[in-house]
Short mmCIF file of C-alpha atoms and ligand atoms in Angstrom, two decimals:
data_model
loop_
_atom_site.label_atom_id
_atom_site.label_comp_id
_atom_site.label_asym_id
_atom_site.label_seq_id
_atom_site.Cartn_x
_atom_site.Cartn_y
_atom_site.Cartn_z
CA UNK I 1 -16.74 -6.29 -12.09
CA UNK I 2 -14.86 -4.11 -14.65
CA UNK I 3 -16.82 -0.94 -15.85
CA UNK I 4 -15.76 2.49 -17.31
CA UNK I 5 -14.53 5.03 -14.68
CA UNK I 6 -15.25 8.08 -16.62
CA UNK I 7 -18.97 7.02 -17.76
CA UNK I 8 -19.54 6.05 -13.99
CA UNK I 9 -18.07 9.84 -13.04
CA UNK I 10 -19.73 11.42 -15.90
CA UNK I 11 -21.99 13.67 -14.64
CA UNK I 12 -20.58 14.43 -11.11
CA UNK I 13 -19.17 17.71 -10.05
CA UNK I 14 -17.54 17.37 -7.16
CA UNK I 15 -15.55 13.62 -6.67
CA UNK I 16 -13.01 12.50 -4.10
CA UNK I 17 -10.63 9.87 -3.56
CA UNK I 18 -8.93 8.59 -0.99
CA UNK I 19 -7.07 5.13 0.22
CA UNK I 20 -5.77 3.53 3.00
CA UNK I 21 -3.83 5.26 6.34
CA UNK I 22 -0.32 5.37 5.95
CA UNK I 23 -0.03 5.16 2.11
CA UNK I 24 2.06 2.92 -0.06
CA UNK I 25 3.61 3.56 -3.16
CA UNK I 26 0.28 1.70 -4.89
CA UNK I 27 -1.32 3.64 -3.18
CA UNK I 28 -0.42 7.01 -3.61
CA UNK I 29 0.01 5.52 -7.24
CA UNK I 30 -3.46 4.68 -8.02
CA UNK I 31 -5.26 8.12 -5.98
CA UNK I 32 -3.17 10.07 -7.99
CA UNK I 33 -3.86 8.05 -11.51
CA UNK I 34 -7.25 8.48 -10.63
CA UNK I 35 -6.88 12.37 -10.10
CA UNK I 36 -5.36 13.11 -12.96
CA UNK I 37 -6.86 11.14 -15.59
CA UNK I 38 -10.49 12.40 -14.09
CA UNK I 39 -9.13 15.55 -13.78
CA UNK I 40 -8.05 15.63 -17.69
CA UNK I 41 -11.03 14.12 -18.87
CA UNK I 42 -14.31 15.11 -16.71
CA UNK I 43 -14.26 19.16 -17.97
CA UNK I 44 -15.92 21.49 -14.52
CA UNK I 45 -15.84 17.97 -12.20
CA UNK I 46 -13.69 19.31 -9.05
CA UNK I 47 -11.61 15.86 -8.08
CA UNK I 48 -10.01 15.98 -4.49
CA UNK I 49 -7.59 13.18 -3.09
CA UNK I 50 -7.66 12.86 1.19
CA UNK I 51 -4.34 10.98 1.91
CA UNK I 52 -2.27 10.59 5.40
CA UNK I 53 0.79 12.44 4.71
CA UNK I 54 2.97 10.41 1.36
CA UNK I 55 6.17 9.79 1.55
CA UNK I 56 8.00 12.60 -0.36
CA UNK I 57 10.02 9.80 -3.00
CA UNK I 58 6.38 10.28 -4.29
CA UNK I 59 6.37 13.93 -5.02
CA UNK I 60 7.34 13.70 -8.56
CA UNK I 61 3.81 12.25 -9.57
CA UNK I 62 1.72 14.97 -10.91
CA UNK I 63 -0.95 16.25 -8.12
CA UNK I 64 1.48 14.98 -5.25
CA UNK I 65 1.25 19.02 -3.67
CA UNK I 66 -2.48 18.77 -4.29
CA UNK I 67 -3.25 15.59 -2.08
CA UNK I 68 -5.17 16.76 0.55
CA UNK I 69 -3.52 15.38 3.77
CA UNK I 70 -5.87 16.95 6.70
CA UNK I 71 -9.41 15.85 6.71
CA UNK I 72 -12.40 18.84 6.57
CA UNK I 73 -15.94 18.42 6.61
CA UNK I 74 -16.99 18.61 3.54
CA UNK I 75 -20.42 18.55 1.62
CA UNK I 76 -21.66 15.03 0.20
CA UNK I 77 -19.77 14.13 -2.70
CA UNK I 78 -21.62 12.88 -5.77
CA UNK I 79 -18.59 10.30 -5.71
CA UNK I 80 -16.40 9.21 -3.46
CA UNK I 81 -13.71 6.13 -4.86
CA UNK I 82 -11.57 4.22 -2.51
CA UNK I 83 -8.58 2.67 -3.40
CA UNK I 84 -6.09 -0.25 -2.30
CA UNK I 85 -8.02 -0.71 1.24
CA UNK I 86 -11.89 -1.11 2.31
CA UNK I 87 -14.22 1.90 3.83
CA UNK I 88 -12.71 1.33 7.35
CA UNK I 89 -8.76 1.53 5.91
CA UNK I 90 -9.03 4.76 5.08
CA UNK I 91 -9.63 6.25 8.30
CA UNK I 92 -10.80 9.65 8.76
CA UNK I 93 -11.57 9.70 4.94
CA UNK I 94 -14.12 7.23 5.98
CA UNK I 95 -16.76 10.43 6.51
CA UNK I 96 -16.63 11.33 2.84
CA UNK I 97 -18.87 7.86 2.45
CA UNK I 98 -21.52 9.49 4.17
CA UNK I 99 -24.53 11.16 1.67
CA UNK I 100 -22.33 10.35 -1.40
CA UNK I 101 -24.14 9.88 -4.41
CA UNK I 102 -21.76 6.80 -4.77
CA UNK I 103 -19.54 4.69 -3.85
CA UNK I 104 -16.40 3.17 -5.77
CA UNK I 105 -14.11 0.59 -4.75
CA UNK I 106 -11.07 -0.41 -6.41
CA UNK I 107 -8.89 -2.98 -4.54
CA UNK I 108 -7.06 -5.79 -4.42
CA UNK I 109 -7.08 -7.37 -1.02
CA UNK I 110 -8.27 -11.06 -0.44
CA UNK I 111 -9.78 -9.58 2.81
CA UNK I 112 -11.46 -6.88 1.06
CA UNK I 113 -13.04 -9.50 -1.70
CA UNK I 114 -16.58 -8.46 -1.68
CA UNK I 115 -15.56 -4.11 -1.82
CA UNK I 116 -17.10 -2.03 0.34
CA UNK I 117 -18.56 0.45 -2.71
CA UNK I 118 -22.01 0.58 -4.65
CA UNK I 119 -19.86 -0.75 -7.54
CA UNK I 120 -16.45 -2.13 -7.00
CA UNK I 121 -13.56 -3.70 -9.24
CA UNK I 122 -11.74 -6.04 -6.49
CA UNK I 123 -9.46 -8.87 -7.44
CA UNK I 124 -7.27 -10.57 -4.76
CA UNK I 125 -5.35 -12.61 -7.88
CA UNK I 126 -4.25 -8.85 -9.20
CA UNK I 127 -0.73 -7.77 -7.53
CA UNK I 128 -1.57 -3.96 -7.33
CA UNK I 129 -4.73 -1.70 -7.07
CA UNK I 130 -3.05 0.30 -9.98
CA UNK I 131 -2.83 -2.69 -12.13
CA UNK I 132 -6.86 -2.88 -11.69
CA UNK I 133 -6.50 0.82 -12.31
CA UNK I 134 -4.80 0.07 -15.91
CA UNK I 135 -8.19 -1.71 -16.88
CA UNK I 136 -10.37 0.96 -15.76
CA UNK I 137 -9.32 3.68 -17.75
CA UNK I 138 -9.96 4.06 -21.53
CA UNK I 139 -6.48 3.15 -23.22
CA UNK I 140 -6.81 5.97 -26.09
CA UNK I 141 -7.34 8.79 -22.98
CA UNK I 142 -4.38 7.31 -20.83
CA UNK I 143 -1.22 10.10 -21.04
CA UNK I 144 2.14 10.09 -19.56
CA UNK I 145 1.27 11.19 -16.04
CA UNK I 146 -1.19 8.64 -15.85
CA UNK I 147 1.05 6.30 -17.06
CA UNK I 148 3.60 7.22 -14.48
CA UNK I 149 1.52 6.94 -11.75
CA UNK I 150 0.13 3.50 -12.48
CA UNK I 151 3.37 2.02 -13.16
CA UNK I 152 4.53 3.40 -9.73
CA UNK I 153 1.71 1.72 -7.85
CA UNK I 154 2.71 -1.84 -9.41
CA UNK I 155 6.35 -1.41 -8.97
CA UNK I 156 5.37 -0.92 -5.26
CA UNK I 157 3.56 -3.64 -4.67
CA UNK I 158 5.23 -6.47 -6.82
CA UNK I 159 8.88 -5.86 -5.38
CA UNK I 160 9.87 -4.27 -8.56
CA UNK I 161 7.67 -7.33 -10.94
CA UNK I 162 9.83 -9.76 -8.22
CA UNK I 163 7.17 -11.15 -6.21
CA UNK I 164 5.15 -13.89 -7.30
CA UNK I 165 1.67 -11.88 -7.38
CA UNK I 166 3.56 -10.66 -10.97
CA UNK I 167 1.73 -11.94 -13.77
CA UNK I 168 2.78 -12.21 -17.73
CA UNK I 169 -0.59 -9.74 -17.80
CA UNK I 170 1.19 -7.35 -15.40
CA UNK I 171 4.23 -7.12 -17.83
CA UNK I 172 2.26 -6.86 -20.43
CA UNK I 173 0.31 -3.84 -18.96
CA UNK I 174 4.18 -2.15 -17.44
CA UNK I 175 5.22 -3.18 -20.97
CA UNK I 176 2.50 -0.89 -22.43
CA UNK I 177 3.43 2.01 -19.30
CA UNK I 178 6.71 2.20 -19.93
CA UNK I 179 5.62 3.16 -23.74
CA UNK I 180 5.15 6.36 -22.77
CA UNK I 181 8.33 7.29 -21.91
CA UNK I 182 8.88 8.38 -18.54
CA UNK I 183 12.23 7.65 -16.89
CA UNK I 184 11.24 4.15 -15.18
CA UNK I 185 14.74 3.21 -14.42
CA UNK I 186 15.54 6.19 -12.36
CA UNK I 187 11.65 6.54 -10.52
CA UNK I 188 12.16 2.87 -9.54
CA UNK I 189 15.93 3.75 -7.68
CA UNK I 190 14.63 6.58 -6.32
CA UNK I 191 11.40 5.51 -4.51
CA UNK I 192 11.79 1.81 -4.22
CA UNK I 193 15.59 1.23 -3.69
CA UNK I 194 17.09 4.69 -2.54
CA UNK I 195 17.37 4.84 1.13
CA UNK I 196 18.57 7.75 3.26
CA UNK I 197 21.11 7.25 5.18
CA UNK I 198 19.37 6.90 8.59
CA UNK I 199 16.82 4.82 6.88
CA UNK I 200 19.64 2.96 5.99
CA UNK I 201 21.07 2.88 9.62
CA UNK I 202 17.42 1.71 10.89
CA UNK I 203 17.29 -1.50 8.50
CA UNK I 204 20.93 -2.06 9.98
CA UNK I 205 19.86 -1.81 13.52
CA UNK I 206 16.57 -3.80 12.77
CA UNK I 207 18.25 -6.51 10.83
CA UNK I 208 21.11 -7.07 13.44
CA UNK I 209 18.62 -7.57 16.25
CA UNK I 210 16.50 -9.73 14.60
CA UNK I 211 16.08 -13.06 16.15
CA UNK I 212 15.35 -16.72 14.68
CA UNK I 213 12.28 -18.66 16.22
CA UNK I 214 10.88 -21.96 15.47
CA UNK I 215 14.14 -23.69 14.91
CA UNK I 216 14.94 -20.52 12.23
CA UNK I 217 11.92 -20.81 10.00
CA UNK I 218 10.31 -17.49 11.41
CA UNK I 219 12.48 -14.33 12.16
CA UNK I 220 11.21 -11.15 14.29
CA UNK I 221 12.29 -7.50 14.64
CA UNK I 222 11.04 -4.80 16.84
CA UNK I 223 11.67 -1.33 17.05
CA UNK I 224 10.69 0.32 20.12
CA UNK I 225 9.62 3.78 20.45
CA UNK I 226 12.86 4.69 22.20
CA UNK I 227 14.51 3.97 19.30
CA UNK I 228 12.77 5.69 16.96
CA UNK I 229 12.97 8.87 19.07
CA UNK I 230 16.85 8.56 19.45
CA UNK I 231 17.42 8.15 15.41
CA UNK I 232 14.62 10.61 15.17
CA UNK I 233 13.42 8.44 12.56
CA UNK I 234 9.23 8.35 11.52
CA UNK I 235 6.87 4.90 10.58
CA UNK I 236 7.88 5.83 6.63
CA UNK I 237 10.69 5.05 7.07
CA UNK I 238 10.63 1.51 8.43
CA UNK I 239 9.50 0.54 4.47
CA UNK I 240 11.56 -1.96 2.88
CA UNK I 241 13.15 -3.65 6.69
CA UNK I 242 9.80 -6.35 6.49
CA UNK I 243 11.14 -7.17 3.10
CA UNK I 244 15.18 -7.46 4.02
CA UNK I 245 14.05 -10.17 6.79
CA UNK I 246 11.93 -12.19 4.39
CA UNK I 247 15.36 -12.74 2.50
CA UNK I 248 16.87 -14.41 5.12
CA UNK I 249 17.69 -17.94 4.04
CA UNK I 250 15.34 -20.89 5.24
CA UNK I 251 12.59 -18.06 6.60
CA UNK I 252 8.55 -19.03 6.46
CA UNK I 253 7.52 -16.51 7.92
CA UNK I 254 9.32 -12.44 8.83
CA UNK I 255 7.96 -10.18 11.19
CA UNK I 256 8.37 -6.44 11.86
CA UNK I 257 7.17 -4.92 14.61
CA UNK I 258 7.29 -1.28 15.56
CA UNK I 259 5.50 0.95 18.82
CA UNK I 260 2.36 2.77 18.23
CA UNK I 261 1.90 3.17 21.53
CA UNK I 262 1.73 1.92 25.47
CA UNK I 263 1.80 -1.81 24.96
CA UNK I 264 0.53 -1.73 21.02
CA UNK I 265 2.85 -2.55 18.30
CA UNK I 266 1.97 -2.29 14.10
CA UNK I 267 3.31 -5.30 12.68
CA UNK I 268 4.05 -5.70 9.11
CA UNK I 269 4.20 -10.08 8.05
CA UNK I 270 6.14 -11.39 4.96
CA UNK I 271 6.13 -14.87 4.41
CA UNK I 272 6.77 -17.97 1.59
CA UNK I 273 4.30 -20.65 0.22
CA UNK I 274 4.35 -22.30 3.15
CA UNK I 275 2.43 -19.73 5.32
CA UNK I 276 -0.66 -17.36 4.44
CA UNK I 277 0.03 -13.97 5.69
CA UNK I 278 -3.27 -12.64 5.32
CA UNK I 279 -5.14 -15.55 7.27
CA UNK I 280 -2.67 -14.58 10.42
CA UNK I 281 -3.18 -10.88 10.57
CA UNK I 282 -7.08 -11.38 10.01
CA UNK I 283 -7.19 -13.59 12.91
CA UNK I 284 -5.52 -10.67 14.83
CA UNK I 285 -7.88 -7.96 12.99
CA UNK I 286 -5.76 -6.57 10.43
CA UNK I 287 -5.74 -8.21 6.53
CA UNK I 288 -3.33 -8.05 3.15
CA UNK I 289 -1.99 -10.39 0.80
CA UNK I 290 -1.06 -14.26 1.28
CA UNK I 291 2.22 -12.97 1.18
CA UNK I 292 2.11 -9.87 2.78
CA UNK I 293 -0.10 -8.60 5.18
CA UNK I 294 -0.16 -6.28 8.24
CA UNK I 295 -2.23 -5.79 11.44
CA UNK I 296 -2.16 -3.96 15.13
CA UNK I 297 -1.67 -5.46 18.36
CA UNK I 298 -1.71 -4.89 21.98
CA UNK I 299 0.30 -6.49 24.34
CA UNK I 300 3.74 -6.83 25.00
CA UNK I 301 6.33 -7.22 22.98
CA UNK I 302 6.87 -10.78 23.63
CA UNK I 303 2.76 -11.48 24.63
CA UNK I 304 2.44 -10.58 20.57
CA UNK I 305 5.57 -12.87 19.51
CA UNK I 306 3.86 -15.59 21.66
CA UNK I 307 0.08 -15.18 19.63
CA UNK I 308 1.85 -14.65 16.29
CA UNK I 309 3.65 -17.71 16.85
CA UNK I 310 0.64 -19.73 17.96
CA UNK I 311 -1.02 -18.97 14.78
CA UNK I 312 1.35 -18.97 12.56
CA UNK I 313 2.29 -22.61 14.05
CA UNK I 314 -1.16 -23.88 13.16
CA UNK I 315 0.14 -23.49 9.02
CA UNK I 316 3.82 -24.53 9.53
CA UNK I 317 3.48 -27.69 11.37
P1 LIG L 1 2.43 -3.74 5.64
O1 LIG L 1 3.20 -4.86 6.21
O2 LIG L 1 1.76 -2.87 6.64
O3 LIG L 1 3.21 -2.99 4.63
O4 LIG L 1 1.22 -4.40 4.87
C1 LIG L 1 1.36 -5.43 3.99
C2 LIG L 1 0.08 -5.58 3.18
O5 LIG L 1 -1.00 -5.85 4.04
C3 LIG L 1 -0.30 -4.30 2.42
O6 LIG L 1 -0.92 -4.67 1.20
C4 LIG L 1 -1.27 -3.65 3.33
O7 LIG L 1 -2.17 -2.85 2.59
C5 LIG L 1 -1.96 -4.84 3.98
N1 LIG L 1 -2.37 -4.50 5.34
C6 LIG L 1 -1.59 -4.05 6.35
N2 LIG L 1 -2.31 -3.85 7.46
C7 LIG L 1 -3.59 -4.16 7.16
C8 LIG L 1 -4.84 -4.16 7.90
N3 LIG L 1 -4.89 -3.78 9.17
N4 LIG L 1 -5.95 -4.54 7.23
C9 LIG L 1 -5.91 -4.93 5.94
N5 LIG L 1 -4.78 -4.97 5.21
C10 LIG L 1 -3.63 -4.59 5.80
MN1 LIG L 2 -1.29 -0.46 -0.19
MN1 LIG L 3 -1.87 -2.49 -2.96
#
């Protein structure tokens, strides 16, 4: 249910914020939102954001050098708000639940649909966390920064307004963002589109050794760790290949796959009306979107490719 952030944080002198490992551009987006409008608008509250390391497109958001990327004991918080992902998403951020005064979740994932806060603001229907964001703060307190951030977090996770989880509400709201005046146009090249050039040379590599299953309607990639040692290249930098392999024509279903370690692999699913991502990677313990969704599994290479196609079988037939 919707409520006022800063009336639930009045009060509170000492609030963190975290979201999920391995942060997204909605991510990042809506922790930092979060940090600065509470930051602006709660005077003597101290407001700390625990993420995994961003990726540095990201550093241009106000508070990016602030984001707290180690994870210290700290004393029970009289809030703690977690955003994009559920309690166990965010990893060793997960402590900072422990003895806090409350609880906030903001999220959008259909396998996070009850929250996992004392109050939470979850809507699977709602293409970003930062577009729930937008409706939590007050408009008349909302400043460029703010703005920035938000609009970030839904460019991220709509495909630039592409994908079909864009709404006329979430134009409406960018609409409003983009009011404030902050250089969309270049922020969207430069952390959705830009690539550097081994980035560049990885998507190559991954989309050239991608091969067709299930006579072409599903299409799988793997990058070993080998391979990611030679090009000396790090997870981050995989974003965007997942995507590139959903475009293929006639594909259901796209799957990246990279190493994590002996005989585990992270793998990222993209996939058209015709198959719900987020019902495959829950069956294998992960979650997401019915679009996109993500999970980890062990096995080989081609034990995984054999389970993922069993399941995602059951919806394509
Ligand atoms: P990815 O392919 O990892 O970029 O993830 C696609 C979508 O699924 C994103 O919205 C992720 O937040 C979500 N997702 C990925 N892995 C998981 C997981 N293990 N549990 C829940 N959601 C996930
Ligand atoms: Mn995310
Ligand atoms: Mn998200």
């Amino acid at each position: 249910m919707k409520f006022d952030l800063l009336k639930e944080c009045a009060g509170a002198k000492r609030i963190a914020i975290s979201g999920h490992q391995k942060p997204d551009g909605d991510c990042v987006g809506a922790c930092l939102a979060v940090w600065h409008y509470l930051k602006q608008n709660l005077e003597g509250a101290e407001v700390l954001v625990f993420l995994e390391e961003p990726d540095p497109v990201f550093a241009e958001l106000c508070g990016y050098d602030e984001i707290i990327h180690d994870f210290p004991d700290q004393e029970p918080f009289d809030v703690f708000i977690i955003l994009d992902c559920n309690l166990e998403r965010t990893g060793l951020a997960a402590k900072y639940a422990n003895g806090a005064g409350k609880v906030i979740n903001v999220d959008h994932h259909i396998t996070n649909a009850n929250g996992c806060g004392d109050l939470n603001y979850v809507d699977p229907k709602v293409g970003a966390a930062c577009e729930l964001i937008y409706d939590l703060v007050e408009a008349d307190r909302m400043d460029v920064e703010t703005a920035k951030a938000i609009y970030v977090g839904m460019v991220h996770d709509t495909g630039v307004f592409q994908y079909e989880n864009t709404t006329p509400e979430t134009l409406r709201k960018a609409a409003h963002l983009i009011s404030y005046g902050f250089d969309f146009y270049r922020i969207i090249q430069e952390t959705f589109y830009q690539k550097t050039y081994l980035q560049a040379q990885i998507m190559g590599r991954a989309l050239m050794e991608s091969v067709r299953f299930m006579d072409g309607r599903c299409v799988v990639s793997v990058i070993d760790r080998k391979t990611m040692d030679f090009y000396g290249v790090t997870t981050r930098d995989f974003e965007g290949i997942v995507n590139q392999l959903r475009n293929i024509k006639g594909i259901s279903c796209a799957i990246f796959m990279y190493e994590t370690g002996t005989l585990e692999y992270k793998v990222s699913l993209r996939t058209d009306q015709k198959v719900d991502a987020a019902k495959v990677a829950a069956y294998f313990g992960g979650g997401g979107h019915a679009r996109a969704a993500g999970c980890t599994m062990k096995g080989t290479f081609h034990d995984c490719v054999n389970n993922l196609s069993a399941e995602i079988e059951k919806q394509l037939i």
